[in-house]
Coordinates of C-alpha atoms in Angstrom, one line a residue:
M1 CA 0.0 0.0 0.0
G2 CA 3.0 2.3 0.5
A3 CA 3.9 2.4 -3.2
E4 CA 0.2 3.1 -4.1
K5 CA 0.1 6.1 -1.8
Y6 CA 3.1 7.7 -3.6
Q7 CA 1.9 6.7 -7.0
K8 CA -1.3 8.6 -6.3
M9 CA 0.7 11.6 -5.3
V10 CA 2.5 11.5 -8.6
Y11 CA -0.8 11.5 -10.6
E12 CA -2.1 14.3 -8.4
R13 CA 1.0 16.4 -9.1
M14 CA 0.6 15.8 -12.8
Q15 CA -3.1 16.9 -12.6
E16 CA -2.2 20.1 -10.8
N17 CA 0.4 21.0 -13.5
F18 CA -2.0 20.3 -16.4
L19 CA -4.9 22.2 -14.8
K20 CA -2.6 25.2 -14.0
W21 CA -1.1 25.3 -17.5
M22 CA -4.5 25.0 -19.2
E23 CA -5.3 28.5 -17.7
W24 CA -2.2 30.0 -19.3
D25 CA -1.7 31.2 -22.8
A26 CA 1.7 29.5 -23.0
I27 CA 4.4 27.8 -20.9
K28 CA 8.2 28.1 -21.3
E29 CA 10.2 25.1 -22.5
N30 CA 12.4 25.1 -19.4
E31 CA 9.2 24.7 -17.3
L32 CA 8.2 21.8 -19.5
Y33 CA 11.7 20.3 -19.0
A34 CA 11.6 20.7 -15.3
F35 CA 8.3 19.0 -15.0
L36 CA 9.4 16.0 -17.2
H37 CA 12.7 15.7 -15.3
M38 CA 10.8 15.5 -12.0
L39 CA 8.4 13.0 -13.4
K40 CA 11.2 10.8 -14.9
G41 CA 12.9 10.4 -11.5
T42 CA 9.9 10.3 -9.2
A43 CA 7.6 8.0 -11.3
G44 CA 10.4 5.5 -11.8
S45 CA 11.1 5.5 -8.0
V46 CA 7.6 4.6 -7.0
G47 CA 7.0 1.9 -9.6
L48 CA 5.4 3.9 -12.4
N49 CA 8.0 2.8 -14.9
G50 CA 5.8 3.6 -17.9
L51 CA 5.5 7.2 -17.0
S52 CA 9.2 7.4 -16.4
V53 CA 9.9 6.0 -19.9
I54 CA 7.6 8.5 -21.5
A55 CA 9.1 11.4 -19.6
N56 CA 12.6 10.4 -20.6
E57 CA 11.6 10.2 -24.3
K58 CA 10.1 13.6 -24.2
L59 CA 13.1 15.1 -22.4
A60 CA 15.4 14.2 -25.3
N61 CA 13.8 16.9 -27.5
L62 CA 13.9 19.7 -25.0
N63 CA 16.5 22.3 -23.9
E64 CA 16.8 22.7 -20.1
T65 CA 17.5 26.5 -20.4
S66 CA 15.3 27.4 -23.3
E67 CA 12.6 30.1 -22.7
L68 CA 10.8 29.3 -26.0
E69 CA 7.1 29.5 -25.4
W70 CA 4.8 26.6 -26.1
I71 CA 1.2 27.5 -26.7
K72 CA -1.6 25.2 -25.4
E73 CA -2.1 23.4 -28.7
Q74 CA 1.6 22.5 -28.8
W75 CA 2.2 21.2 -25.3
T76 CA -1.1 19.3 -25.1
V77 CA -0.2 17.4 -28.2
Y78 CA 3.4 16.8 -27.1
L79 CA 2.3 15.5 -23.7
S80 CA -0.8 13.7 -25.0
P81 CA 0.5 10.2 -23.9
L82 CA 0.8 11.5 -20.3
I83 CA -2.5 13.3 -20.4
E84 CA -4.1 10.1 -21.7
A85 CA -2.4 8.1 -19.0
L86 CA -3.7 10.4 -16.3
S87 CA -7.3 10.2 -17.7
F88 CA -7.0 6.4 -17.7
Y89 CA -5.7 6.3 -14.2
E90 CA -8.6 8.5 -12.9
A91 CA -11.1 6.3 -14.7
N92 CA -9.8 3.0 -13.4
Q93 CA -7.2 3.0 -10.6
L94 CA -9.3 4.8 -8.0
Q95 CA -12.1 2.2 -8.1
K96 CA -12.3 -0.2 -5.2
D97 CA -12.4 -3.9 -5.6
I98 CA -12.1 -3.7 -9.4
K99 CA -11.5 -7.4 -9.8
E100 CA -14.7 -8.4 -7.9
V101 CA -16.8 -5.9 -9.8
A102 CA -15.4 -7.1 -13.1
Q103 CA -16.1 -10.7 -12.4
A104 CA -19.6 -9.9 -11.3
L105 CA -20.2 -8.0 -14.6
V106 CA -18.8 -10.9 -16.6
R107 CA -21.0 -13.4 -14.9
N108 CA -24.1 -11.3 -15.3
D109 CA -23.7 -9.8 -18.7
T110 CA -22.2 -12.4 -21.1
K111 CA -25.5 -14.2 -21.6
K112 CA -27.5 -11.0 -22.4
E113 CA -29.2 -11.0 -25.8
F114 CA -28.1 -8.5 -28.4
I115 CA -30.0 -5.6 -30.0
L116 CA -28.9 -4.8 -33.5
I117 CA -29.3 -1.2 -35.0
I118 CA -29.1 -1.0 -38.8
D119 CA -28.9 2.7 -39.6
N120 CA -26.8 5.1 -41.7
D121 CA -27.0 8.1 -39.2
M122 CA -23.9 7.7 -37.2
A123 CA -25.0 10.4 -34.7
F124 CA -28.3 8.6 -34.1
I125 CA -26.5 5.2 -33.8
A126 CA -24.1 6.5 -31.2
Y127 CA -26.9 8.1 -29.3
L128 CA -29.2 5.0 -29.3
K129 CA -26.3 2.7 -28.5
N130 CA -25.4 4.9 -25.5
V131 CA -28.8 5.2 -24.0
L132 CA -29.5 1.5 -24.4
E133 CA -26.2 0.3 -23.0
E134 CA -26.6 2.7 -20.0
K135 CA -29.7 0.6 -19.2
G136 CA -27.7 -2.6 -19.3
F137 CA -28.7 -3.8 -22.8
S138 CA -26.1 -5.2 -25.2
V139 CA -26.0 -3.3 -28.5
I140 CA -24.3 -3.9 -31.8
V141 CA -24.5 -1.6 -34.9
A142 CA -24.3 -1.8 -38.7
H143 CA -24.2 1.2 -41.0
N144 CA -25.5 -0.5 -44.1
G145 CA -27.8 -3.4 -45.0
K146 CA -25.1 -5.8 -46.1
R147 CA -23.4 -5.6 -42.8
G148 CA -26.7 -5.8 -41.0
I149 CA -27.6 -9.1 -42.6
E150 CA -24.2 -10.5 -41.8
L151 CA -24.6 -9.6 -38.1
I152 CA -28.1 -11.2 -38.0
Y153 CA -26.5 -14.5 -39.0
E154 CA -23.4 -14.1 -36.8
V155 CA -25.1 -12.8 -33.7
Q156 CA -28.7 -13.8 -33.9
P157 CA -30.0 -10.7 -32.2
A158 CA -33.2 -10.6 -30.2
I159 CA -34.3 -7.2 -31.6
V160 CA -33.4 -5.5 -34.9
F161 CA -34.0 -1.8 -35.4
L162 CA -33.9 -1.1 -39.1
D163 CA -34.0 2.3 -40.8
I164 CA -35.7 2.7 -44.2
A165 CA -33.0 4.9 -45.7
L166 CA -29.7 2.9 -46.1
P167 CA -26.7 3.7 -48.3
D168 CA -26.6 0.4 -50.1
N169 CA -30.2 -0.7 -50.3
D170 CA -33.7 0.3 -49.6
G171 CA -34.6 -0.6 -46.0
F172 CA -37.8 -2.4 -47.2
S173 CA -35.7 -4.6 -49.5
I174 CA -33.5 -5.5 -46.5
L175 CA -36.6 -6.3 -44.4
N176 CA -37.9 -8.5 -47.2
N177 CA -34.6 -10.4 -47.4
I178 CA -34.3 -10.8 -43.7
K179 CA -37.8 -12.3 -43.4
K180 CA -37.1 -14.7 -46.3
I181 CA -33.9 -16.1 -44.8
K182 CA -34.5 -15.8 -41.1
K183 CA -37.9 -17.2 -39.9
D184 CA -37.0 -17.2 -36.2
R185 CA -38.2 -15.2 -33.2
T186 CA -36.2 -12.1 -33.9
F187 CA -38.3 -9.0 -33.5
I188 CA -37.7 -6.6 -36.4
A189 CA -38.9 -3.0 -36.0
I190 CA -38.6 -0.3 -38.6
M191 CA -37.3 2.8 -37.0
S192 CA -37.7 5.8 -39.3
S193 CA -38.2 9.5 -39.5
Q194 CA -40.7 8.9 -42.3
P195 CA -43.7 7.4 -40.3
S196 CA -46.3 7.9 -43.1
K197 CA -49.3 5.6 -43.3
E198 CA -47.9 4.1 -46.5
N199 CA -44.6 3.2 -44.9
R200 CA -46.2 1.7 -41.8
I201 CA -48.5 -0.5 -44.0
R202 CA -45.6 -1.6 -46.2
A203 CA -43.5 -2.4 -43.1
Y204 CA -46.2 -4.6 -41.6
V205 CA -47.0 -6.3 -44.9
L206 CA -43.3 -7.2 -45.3
G207 CA -43.1 -8.7 -41.9
A208 CA -41.9 -6.1 -39.4
M209 CA -43.3 -6.6 -36.0
D210 CA -43.3 -2.9 -35.1
F211 CA -42.8 0.6 -36.5
V212 CA -41.0 3.1 -34.3
A213 CA -41.0 6.7 -35.3
K214 CA -38.1 9.1 -34.9
P215 CA -37.4 11.1 -32.8
V216 CA -37.4 8.3 -30.2
D217 CA -38.7 8.8 -26.7
E218 CA -36.2 7.1 -24.3
D219 CA -38.7 6.0 -21.7
I220 CA -41.0 4.5 -24.4
L221 CA -38.0 2.8 -26.0
F222 CA -36.9 1.2 -22.8
A223 CA -40.3 -0.1 -22.1
Y224 CA -40.6 -1.4 -25.6
V225 CA -37.3 -3.3 -25.5
A226 CA -38.1 -4.8 -22.1
N227 CA -41.5 -5.9 -23.3
R228 CA -40.2 -7.6 -26.5
L229 CA -37.4 -9.4 -24.7
A230 CA -39.8 -10.7 -22.1
Y231 CA -42.2 -11.9 -24.8
R232 CA -39.4 -13.5 -26.8
K233 CA -38.4 -15.4 -23.6
E234 CA -42.0 -16.7 -23.2
L235 CA -42.0 -17.9 -26.8
E236 CA -38.8 -19.8 -26.3
Y237 CA -40.2 -21.5 -23.3
A238 CA -43.4 -22.4 -25.1
I239 CA -42.0 -23.8 -28.3
V240 CA -40.1 -27.1 -28.2
I241 CA -39.4 -27.5 -32.0
D242 CA -36.5 -26.0 -33.7
E243 CA -38.1 -24.0 -36.5
L244 CA -35.4 -24.5 -39.2
T245 CA -34.8 -28.3 -38.8
Q246 CA -38.1 -29.4 -37.3
V247 CA -36.3 -31.6 -34.7
Y248 CA -36.6 -30.8 -31.0
N249 CA -34.8 -27.8 -29.6
R250 CA -32.3 -27.5 -26.8
K251 CA -34.8 -26.7 -24.1
H252 CA -36.8 -29.9 -24.9
F253 CA -33.6 -31.9 -24.9
E254 CA -32.6 -30.6 -21.4
G255 CA -36.1 -31.6 -20.1
Q256 CA -35.9 -35.1 -21.6
L257 CA -32.3 -35.6 -20.3
K258 CA -33.4 -34.8 -16.8
M259 CA -36.3 -37.2 -17.1
L260 CA -34.0 -40.1 -18.3
I261 CA -31.6 -39.4 -15.5
N262 CA -34.4 -39.7 -13.0
Q263 CA -35.5 -43.0 -14.6
Y264 CA -31.9 -44.3 -14.4
E265 CA -31.7 -43.4 -10.7
K266 CA -35.1 -45.0 -9.9
I267 CA -35.1 -48.2 -12.0
G268 CA -31.5 -48.4 -13.4
E269 CA -32.6 -47.9 -17.1
V270 CA -29.5 -47.2 -19.1
F271 CA -29.5 -44.6 -21.9
T272 CA -26.9 -43.1 -24.1
V273 CA -26.4 -39.6 -25.5
A274 CA -24.5 -38.6 -28.7
I275 CA -23.3 -35.1 -29.5
I276 CA -23.0 -34.7 -33.3
D277 CA -21.2 -31.7 -34.9
L278 CA -21.2 -31.2 -38.7
D279 CA -17.6 -31.0 -40.0
F280 CA -16.3 -27.7 -41.4
F281 CA -19.8 -26.3 -41.6
K282 CA -18.5 -22.7 -41.6
K283 CA -16.9 -23.5 -45.0
V284 CA -20.3 -24.5 -46.3
N285 CA -21.7 -21.1 -45.3
D286 CA -18.7 -19.2 -46.6
T287 CA -18.6 -21.1 -49.9
Y288 CA -22.2 -21.5 -50.8
G289 CA -24.0 -19.0 -48.6
H290 CA -26.3 -19.3 -45.5
L291 CA -29.3 -20.4 -47.5
I292 CA -27.5 -23.5 -48.7
G293 CA -26.1 -23.9 -45.2
D294 CA -29.7 -24.0 -43.9
E295 CA -30.6 -26.6 -46.5
V296 CA -27.7 -28.8 -45.2
L297 CA -28.9 -28.5 -41.6
K298 CA -32.5 -29.4 -42.7
G299 CA -31.2 -32.3 -44.9
F300 CA -29.2 -33.7 -42.0
A301 CA -32.1 -33.4 -39.6
T302 CA -34.4 -35.2 -42.1
L303 CA -31.8 -38.0 -42.4
V304 CA -31.6 -38.5 -38.7
K305 CA -35.4 -38.6 -38.3
E306 CA -35.5 -41.3 -41.0
L307 CA -32.8 -43.5 -39.5
K308 CA -33.3 -43.2 -35.8
R309 CA -35.6 -45.5 -33.9
E310 CA -39.0 -44.4 -32.7
Q311 CA -38.0 -44.0 -29.1
D312 CA -34.9 -41.9 -29.9
I313 CA -35.0 -38.1 -29.4
A314 CA -33.2 -35.9 -31.9
C315 CA -32.5 -32.3 -31.0
R316 CA -30.7 -29.3 -32.4
Y317 CA -28.3 -28.3 -29.7
G318 CA -27.2 -25.1 -31.3
G319 CA -25.8 -23.9 -34.7
E320 CA -24.5 -27.1 -36.5
E321 CA -24.4 -29.2 -33.3
F322 CA -27.1 -31.8 -32.6
V323 CA -27.7 -34.3 -29.9
L324 CA -29.4 -37.8 -30.0
L325 CA -30.9 -39.2 -26.8
M326 CA -31.2 -43.0 -27.0
P327 CA -33.4 -44.4 -24.2
N328 CA -32.9 -48.0 -23.0
T329 CA -29.7 -48.2 -25.1
D330 CA -26.2 -49.2 -24.1
I331 CA -23.1 -47.5 -25.6
G332 CA -22.4 -50.3 -28.0
E333 CA -25.9 -50.2 -29.6
A334 CA -25.7 -46.4 -29.6
Y335 CA -22.4 -46.5 -31.4
Q336 CA -23.8 -48.7 -34.2
L337 CA -26.8 -46.4 -34.7
V338 CA -24.7 -43.3 -34.9
E339 CA -22.2 -44.9 -37.2
K340 CA -25.1 -45.9 -39.5
I341 CA -26.2 -42.3 -39.6
R342 CA -22.7 -41.0 -40.1
Q343 CA -22.0 -43.4 -43.0
T344 CA -25.3 -42.5 -44.7
M345 CA -24.6 -38.8 -44.2
A346 CA -21.2 -39.0 -45.8
Q347 CA -22.7 -40.4 -49.0
K348 CA -25.5 -37.8 -49.1
V349 CA -25.1 -35.5 -52.1
F350 CA -25.9 -31.8 -51.8
T351 CA -26.2 -29.7 -55.0
V352 CA -26.0 -26.0 -55.7
N353 CA -25.9 -24.4 -59.2
G354 CA -24.8 -27.7 -60.7
T355 CA -22.0 -28.2 -58.2
T356 CA -22.2 -31.2 -55.8
F357 CA -20.6 -31.4 -52.4
Y358 CA -20.7 -33.7 -49.3
V359 CA -20.9 -33.0 -45.6
T360 CA -19.6 -35.3 -42.9
F361 CA -19.9 -35.2 -39.1
S362 CA -18.0 -36.1 -36.0
S363 CA -19.7 -37.5 -32.9
G364 CA -19.0 -38.3 -29.3
V365 CA -21.0 -41.0 -27.5
M366 CA -21.5 -41.5 -23.8
A367 CA -23.7 -43.8 -21.7
V368 CA -25.1 -43.0 -18.3
N369 CA -23.5 -44.8 -15.3
Q370 CA -23.0 -44.3 -11.6
Q371 CA -20.0 -42.0 -12.1
Y372 CA -21.6 -40.0 -14.9
K373 CA -25.2 -39.6 -13.9
H374 CA -25.4 -35.9 -13.6
S375 CA -26.4 -34.0 -16.8
K376 CA -23.4 -31.6 -16.8
K377 CA -20.8 -34.4 -16.2
L378 CA -22.5 -36.7 -18.7
L379 CA -22.5 -34.0 -21.5
E380 CA -18.9 -33.1 -20.7
A381 CA -17.9 -36.7 -21.3
A382 CA -19.8 -36.9 -24.6
D383 CA -18.2 -33.5 -25.6
Q384 CA -14.7 -34.8 -24.7
A385 CA -15.4 -37.8 -27.0
L386 CA -16.5 -35.4 -29.7
Y387 CA -13.4 -33.4 -29.3
A388 CA -11.3 -36.5 -29.6
A389 CA -13.2 -37.4 -32.8
K390 CA -12.4 -33.9 -34.2
T391 CA -8.7 -33.9 -33.3
T392 CA -8.1 -37.4 -34.7
G393 CA -9.3 -36.6 -38.2
R394 CA -13.1 -35.9 -38.0
N395 CA -15.8 -37.9 -39.9
R396 CA -15.8 -40.5 -37.1
T397 CA -17.6 -41.6 -33.9
V398 CA -15.7 -41.9 -30.7
Q399 CA -17.0 -43.6 -27.5
F400 CA -16.0 -42.0 -24.2
D401 CA -13.5 -43.9 -22.0
S402 CA -10.9 -43.2 -19.4
S403 CA -8.2 -42.7 -22.0
I404 CA -9.7 -39.4 -23.1
V405 CA -10.9 -38.3 -19.6
D406 CA -8.4 -35.4 -19.6
V407 CA -9.3 -34.1 -23.0
K408 CA -11.1 -30.8 -22.6
K409 CA -12.5 -28.6 -25.3
L410 CA -11.7 -25.0 -24.5
K411 CA -12.6 -21.9 -26.4
Q412 CA -9.2 -20.3 -27.0
L413 CA -9.3 -16.5 -27.2
K414 CA -6.5 -14.0 -27.7
V415 CA -6.9 -10.4 -26.6
I416 CA -4.4 -8.1 -28.2
V417 CA -4.0 -4.5 -27.1
V418 CA -2.4 -2.1 -29.6
D419 CA -1.8 1.3 -27.9
D420 CA 1.2 3.6 -27.7
V421 CA 0.5 4.6 -24.0
Y422 CA 2.3 2.1 -21.8
I423 CA 0.1 2.7 -18.8
I424 CA -3.0 1.7 -20.8
R425 CA -1.3 -1.4 -22.3
D426 CA 0.0 -2.5 -18.9
M427 CA -3.2 -2.0 -17.0
L428 CA -5.3 -3.8 -19.6
K429 CA -2.9 -6.7 -19.9
T430 CA -2.6 -7.1 -16.1
H431 CA -6.4 -7.0 -15.7
F432 CA -7.2 -9.6 -18.3
E433 CA -4.4 -11.9 -17.1
E434 CA -5.8 -11.8 -13.6
L435 CA -9.5 -12.1 -14.7
A436 CA -10.8 -15.7 -14.5
I437 CA -13.2 -16.0 -17.4
N438 CA -15.0 -19.3 -17.1
D439 CA -14.6 -23.1 -17.4
E440 CA -15.1 -23.1 -21.2
M441 CA -12.9 -20.2 -22.3
I442 CA -9.2 -19.4 -21.8
A443 CA -7.7 -16.1 -22.9
E444 CA -4.1 -15.1 -23.6
V445 CA -3.2 -11.4 -23.6
T446 CA -0.5 -9.6 -25.6
S447 CA 0.2 -6.0 -26.3
F448 CA 2.0 -3.8 -28.8
G449 CA 3.0 -0.1 -28.7
D450 CA 2.5 0.6 -32.4
G451 CA 0.6 -0.8 -35.3
L452 CA 3.5 -1.6 -37.5
T453 CA 5.2 -3.8 -35.0
F454 CA 1.9 -5.6 -34.4
L455 CA 1.3 -6.3 -38.1
Q456 CA 4.9 -7.5 -38.7
S457 CA 4.7 -9.9 -35.8
S458 CA 3.4 -13.5 -36.2
W459 CA 0.3 -12.8 -34.2
Y460 CA -2.3 -14.9 -36.1
D461 CA -2.9 -18.5 -35.3
A462 CA -5.9 -20.2 -36.9
N463 CA -6.5 -22.2 -33.7
Y464 CA -7.6 -19.1 -31.8
K465 CA -10.2 -16.4 -32.1
Y466 CA -9.1 -12.8 -31.6
I467 CA -10.4 -9.5 -30.1
I468 CA -8.1 -6.6 -30.8
L469 CA -8.3 -3.4 -28.9
L470 CA -6.9 -0.9 -31.4
D471 CA -6.0 2.7 -30.5
W472 CA -6.9 5.3 -33.2
M473 CA -3.8 7.5 -32.7
L474 CA -0.6 5.4 -33.1
P475 CA 2.9 6.4 -34.1
N476 CA 4.1 5.6 -37.6
M477 CA 0.9 4.1 -38.8
S478 CA -2.6 5.2 -37.8
G479 CA -5.1 2.8 -36.2
I480 CA -7.4 3.1 -39.2
D481 CA -4.6 2.0 -41.5
V482 CA -3.9 -1.0 -39.2
L483 CA -7.7 -1.8 -39.3
K484 CA -7.6 -1.8 -43.1
E485 CA -4.7 -4.2 -43.1
I486 CA -6.5 -6.6 -40.7
R487 CA -9.8 -6.5 -42.7
A488 CA -7.9 -7.2 -45.9
R489 CA -7.0 -10.6 -44.5
Y490 CA -9.5 -11.6 -41.8
S491 CA -13.2 -11.3 -41.3
S492 CA -15.1 -10.5 -38.1
K493 CA -15.8 -14.2 -37.7
E494 CA -12.1 -14.7 -36.8
V495 CA -11.0 -11.3 -35.6
I496 CA -13.1 -8.7 -33.8
V497 CA -11.7 -5.2 -33.7
S498 CA -12.7 -2.6 -31.2
M499 CA -11.4 0.9 -31.8
L500 CA -10.1 2.8 -28.8
T501 CA -10.5 6.5 -29.4
G502 CA -10.6 9.9 -27.7
Q503 CA -11.9 11.4 -30.9
T504 CA -15.4 12.9 -30.8
G505 CA -17.8 13.4 -33.7
E506 CA -19.8 11.1 -35.9
K507 CA -17.2 11.2 -38.8
Y508 CA -14.8 9.2 -36.7
V509 CA -17.4 6.6 -35.8
L510 CA -18.5 6.4 -39.5
E511 CA -14.9 6.0 -40.6
A512 CA -14.3 3.2 -38.1
F513 CA -17.4 1.2 -39.1
Q514 CA -16.8 1.8 -42.9
N515 CA -13.4 0.2 -42.5
G516 CA -14.6 -2.8 -40.7
A517 CA -14.5 -2.0 -37.0
D518 CA -16.9 -4.1 -34.9
D519 CA -17.1 -1.8 -32.0
Y520 CA -15.7 1.5 -30.6
I521 CA -14.8 2.5 -27.1
R522 CA -14.3 6.1 -26.1
K523 CA -11.4 7.1 -23.9
P524 CA -11.0 7.5 -21.0
F525 CA -12.8 4.2 -20.2
Q526 CA -13.2 2.0 -17.3
I527 CA -11.6 -1.4 -17.4
V528 CA -14.6 -3.2 -15.9
D529 CA -16.8 -1.9 -18.8
V530 CA -14.2 -3.1 -21.3
S531 CA -13.9 -6.5 -19.8
S532 CA -17.6 -7.1 -19.8
R533 CA -17.9 -5.8 -23.3
I534 CA -15.1 -8.1 -24.5
L535 CA -16.8 -11.2 -23.0
R536 CA -20.0 -10.3 -24.8
L537 CA -18.1 -9.9 -28.1
A538 CA -16.4 -13.2 -27.5
E539 CA -19.8 -14.9 -27.4
R540 CA -20.2 -13.8 -31.0
I541 CA -17.2 -15.6 -32.5
F542 CA -17.5 -18.9 -30.6

């Protein structure tokens, strides 16, 4: 605690100088030199090595005896790394129990459903995003229709607010396309400053659930969002059939699994569960499009329904992952049935525009027993067997046994911080290294002081997903230019980029989104907010 006391005194001294100088028309170079010289020695002595390094770099260009006057615009730019470090410290270091707060936020927020705003007005997007996130909602944005449709597939938002006037397409055409390709329980609301009778009628005819007129009343908006999310939750509880594949959904599966476990405990009736994952399904979507991907999912589900026995329960677990519950079935019988389905699927021909292709699957099979009779443990065992099937070549079925008991499927995430201010890099890196995420996701954290060094490093590994916190203002190469280089090689499905910026104004927001940013965070920010935000973004790419 002794070091922290003196560190606080250093930051307070910095703040006093900056506030005093802001009231003056200019300061002399020798005053600037004296301040940096003091900071270099004091900061280094109390453990603020980053500040000491910055002060030393800045001293190299100054004359100790010069009385040259520096106007406000000059010295604020010259000392911008220190000013930014002070702002960052004030926003983060003075909070109490930051780790506990962060972990609570992560636990509470990562499962929230997303609200998607598709609008070309950057000022309105920024406003709406702000007011909704202040109320605890998770918001993502798209500035054109094409990006909006991509996010609907990637994120599966609960609510979509869609403007009529979009730069690349008419909003009504986008609405028509969305309703054709996504027949789920997403609430789509037209939000427009053109609330004419004709527009309202057309919106409802094309499938919009609501029409919200601009300007928006915040209180009504909050009530509307809460109402629709609650109604969506009720629908999910009421409906047990997956709409796309027409097999049972995950909720029904969980209920049936619980029932079978109860039967096993009461009368000893054995059952087996298989987790099935379509191999390289992402490539199907990327190569042939999501409509064809949907046809593959439906084709597989139909095949399972044809080959399974009457008592077996087929469910879509999520995305391209399915489960098959086989009552009164031991692991040997279950293996034979799953293998029959797998071999039939491997021969099934899919055709698009005269081109044929095949889709295989990998599966893990596990039977209930005294050691594995709780749902979580049973599913973990089946999932470990599935992981073994994938890592040993795919297109195969693996039965769980003790030889793979230590195999654990983990979502591997890398967080990369690219910022020229050492304090920010160091505090973010330290925070994320100390933050325990969850049992299913591990995160590695690296940082870079400039964009060129980052791009020239061997940072990308296909086995990981990435979230990059990218500063806008960087030496040698701007953050926007770094963003362009990233997007020339990688999509948001592999690499999510969040811009860190102290810039204000909608033109900066627009430029960031136009060049492929997924999110933006204004400086100074609080680490607890950033960590919660990153975990929500991570849910998108896994």
